Amino acid sequence: MVETNPAWIEENLGIKERRIASAEQCTSDLAAAAALNALEAGGYQPMDIDLIIVATATPDRLAPSTACIVQDKIGAYNAVAFDLAAVCSGFLYGLSVASQFISTGVYHHVLVIGADTFSRITNWKRRDAVFFGDGAGAAILTSCPYDHGFLAFRLYSDGRGKFNFTIPAGGSEYPASAHTIAEGMHYFSMNGKAVYNTGTQVLPKAILQVLADANLSINDIDLMLPHQPSIRLLKKTTEIIGLPWQKVQTNMDKYANTSGGTIPILLDEVHQKGMLEHGKNILFAAVGSGWTYGAAIIKWHS
Ligand SMILES: CC(C)(COP(=O)(O)OP(=O)(O)OC[C@H]1O[C@@H](n2cnc3c(N)ncnc32)[C@H](O)[C@@H]1OP(=O)(O)O)[C@@H](O)C(=O)NCCC(=O)NCCS
């Protein structure tokens, strides 16, 4: 569909394959499937969930929230449900929001879902069509002893970078029209260089800050589960923070950048491989449109 080069994609982006949702599937379908898997894996019923957060940049519709649609699809009618818009940092933001509600005792079982179908906002005739795949993942958060769970998290936003990744049309600024369609304004546009330059500055900043907050050194980190923008960006980040690459888990080779879906899909894969042992320090980090970025350290409790 577009002039590109598989060797370039693999070397620079780290992508070999990706998944695209079928024409009948929308973001809430992927999200609901991930949620049901998480409920089953955790031994919970849908009615046990009291809060649902869906992190997505590709909601089914502008209204209602995708979270309310997911609530209905999985039958979690005891839950409050809302969407969270932080694009590629969405799941990390969602984890942090969930942890606040749990630590204040407001909610007890929080379902955080990261779900995106970027295939719906991709212009297949442009070479940036190679970056993204569709996917969703989910986690259920609950309380644990005080010396486990979140040791630290830091979230940041910097709206000065707001349009380096954007989906211009379909909102109140450029409502959908024949003009916006003709101009392709319903597709995402991205400044790849700006993402790279920003990501390699802000991810190390956020990571070094959470390490300091938790009074840990980089050597105390057992696993890093980052958002997966491009392999070059991740390698540069780990070089700066001094984390051996073997500690970094990736899945962009199979799914590409699934935006909100990346970290929870990776978390599930690592969990299924038995790598999330009790007491391990897991580092999460993400950067996305906004700019939004941040990092968190969780001491795993199982
Ligand atoms: C995408 C990225 C690898 C491109 O690197 P770069 O050096 O900035 O790339 P440029 O756009 O200047 O392109 C340099 C060369 O790469 C090649 N290239 C770029 N895009 C390509 C594509 N889709 N397919 C094949 N080759 C490509 C071309 O040879 C290009 O040279 P040309 O412009 O003369 O044709 C880098 O910017 C990056 O990693 N950005 C982060 C993007 C990201 O993470 N996005 C996720 C959003 S959260």
Short mmCIF file of N, CA and C in Angstrom, two decimals, residues 30-31 33-35 38 53 55 91 111-116 135-139 258 260-266 268:
data_model
loop_
_atom_site.label_atom_id
_atom_site.label_comp_id
_atom_site.label_asym_id
_atom_site.label_seq_id
_atom_site.Cartn_x
_atom_site.Cartn_y
_atom_site.Cartn_z
N LEU A 30 -12.40 -5.11 21.82
CA LEU A 30 -11.08 -5.57 22.29
C LEU A 30 -10.97 -5.36 23.80
N ALA A 31 -11.47 -4.22 24.25
CA ALA A 31 -11.39 -3.89 25.68
C ALA A 31 -12.20 -4.88 26.51
N ALA A 33 -13.05 -7.97 25.75
CA ALA A 33 -12.41 -9.29 25.74
C ALA A 33 -11.25 -9.32 26.74
N ALA A 34 -10.45 -8.24 26.74
CA ALA A 34 -9.32 -8.18 27.69
C ALA A 34 -9.84 -8.17 29.13
N ALA A 35 -10.93 -7.42 29.36
CA ALA A 35 -11.49 -7.32 30.71
C ALA A 35 -11.99 -8.69 31.19
N ALA A 38 -9.12 -10.80 32.17
CA ALA A 38 -8.53 -10.38 33.46
C ALA A 38 -9.41 -10.83 34.62
N ILE A 53 -11.73 2.05 34.30
CA ILE A 53 -11.07 3.14 33.58
C ILE A 53 -10.61 2.57 32.24
N ALA A 55 -8.38 3.51 29.13
CA ALA A 55 -7.41 4.43 28.54
C ALA A 55 -7.41 4.19 27.03
N PHE A 91 -2.47 3.97 29.89
CA PHE A 91 -2.56 2.89 30.89
C PHE A 91 -1.77 3.25 32.14
N LEU A 111 -10.80 -1.95 37.59
CA LEU A 111 -10.44 -2.55 36.30
C LEU A 111 -9.87 -1.45 35.41
N VAL A 112 -8.58 -1.56 35.10
CA VAL A 112 -7.93 -0.57 34.22
C VAL A 112 -7.66 -1.26 32.89
N ILE A 113 -8.19 -0.66 31.83
CA ILE A 113 -8.06 -1.25 30.50
C ILE A 113 -7.34 -0.25 29.60
N GLY A 114 -6.39 -0.74 28.83
CA GLY A 114 -5.78 0.07 27.77
C GLY A 114 -6.19 -0.55 26.45
N ALA A 115 -6.83 0.23 25.58
CA ALA A 115 -7.37 -0.35 24.34
C ALA A 115 -7.31 0.67 23.21
N ASP A 116 -6.82 0.25 22.08
CA ASP A 116 -6.79 1.16 20.94
C ASP A 116 -6.90 0.42 19.62
N GLY A 135 -4.88 -3.32 19.66
CA GLY A 135 -4.76 -4.25 20.78
C GLY A 135 -5.34 -3.68 22.06
N ALA A 136 -5.56 -4.58 23.01
CA ALA A 136 -6.08 -4.17 24.32
C ALA A 136 -5.56 -5.11 25.39
N GLY A 137 -5.42 -4.57 26.57
CA GLY A 137 -5.04 -5.37 27.72
C GLY A 137 -5.74 -4.81 28.94
N ALA A 138 -5.83 -5.60 30.01
CA ALA A 138 -6.55 -5.14 31.19
C ALA A 138 -5.88 -5.68 32.45
N ALA A 139 -6.04 -4.93 33.54
CA ALA A 139 -5.54 -5.38 34.84
C ALA A 139 -6.58 -5.00 35.89
N THR A 258 0.75 -0.47 20.20
CA THR A 258 -0.71 -0.57 20.38
C THR A 258 -1.21 0.53 21.33
N GLY A 260 -2.46 2.68 24.06
CA GLY A 260 -2.91 2.35 25.42
C GLY A 260 -2.82 0.87 25.73
N GLY A 261 -2.88 0.02 24.72
CA GLY A 261 -2.90 -1.43 24.93
C GLY A 261 -1.54 -2.03 25.26
N THR A 262 -0.47 -1.33 24.92
CA THR A 262 0.85 -1.96 24.98
C THR A 262 1.24 -2.47 26.36
N ILE A 263 1.21 -1.60 27.36
CA ILE A 263 1.72 -2.02 28.68
C ILE A 263 0.87 -3.14 29.27
N PRO A 264 -0.47 -3.06 29.25
CA PRO A 264 -1.22 -4.17 29.84
C PRO A 264 -1.08 -5.49 29.07
N ILE A 265 -0.90 -5.42 27.77
CA ILE A 265 -0.67 -6.67 27.01
C ILE A 265 0.65 -7.28 27.47
N LEU A 266 1.66 -6.42 27.59
CA LEU A 266 2.99 -6.87 28.01
C LEU A 266 2.95 -7.43 29.44
N ASP A 268 0.48 -8.84 30.94
CA ASP A 268 -0.15 -10.16 30.90
C ASP A 268 0.84 -11.21 30.37
#
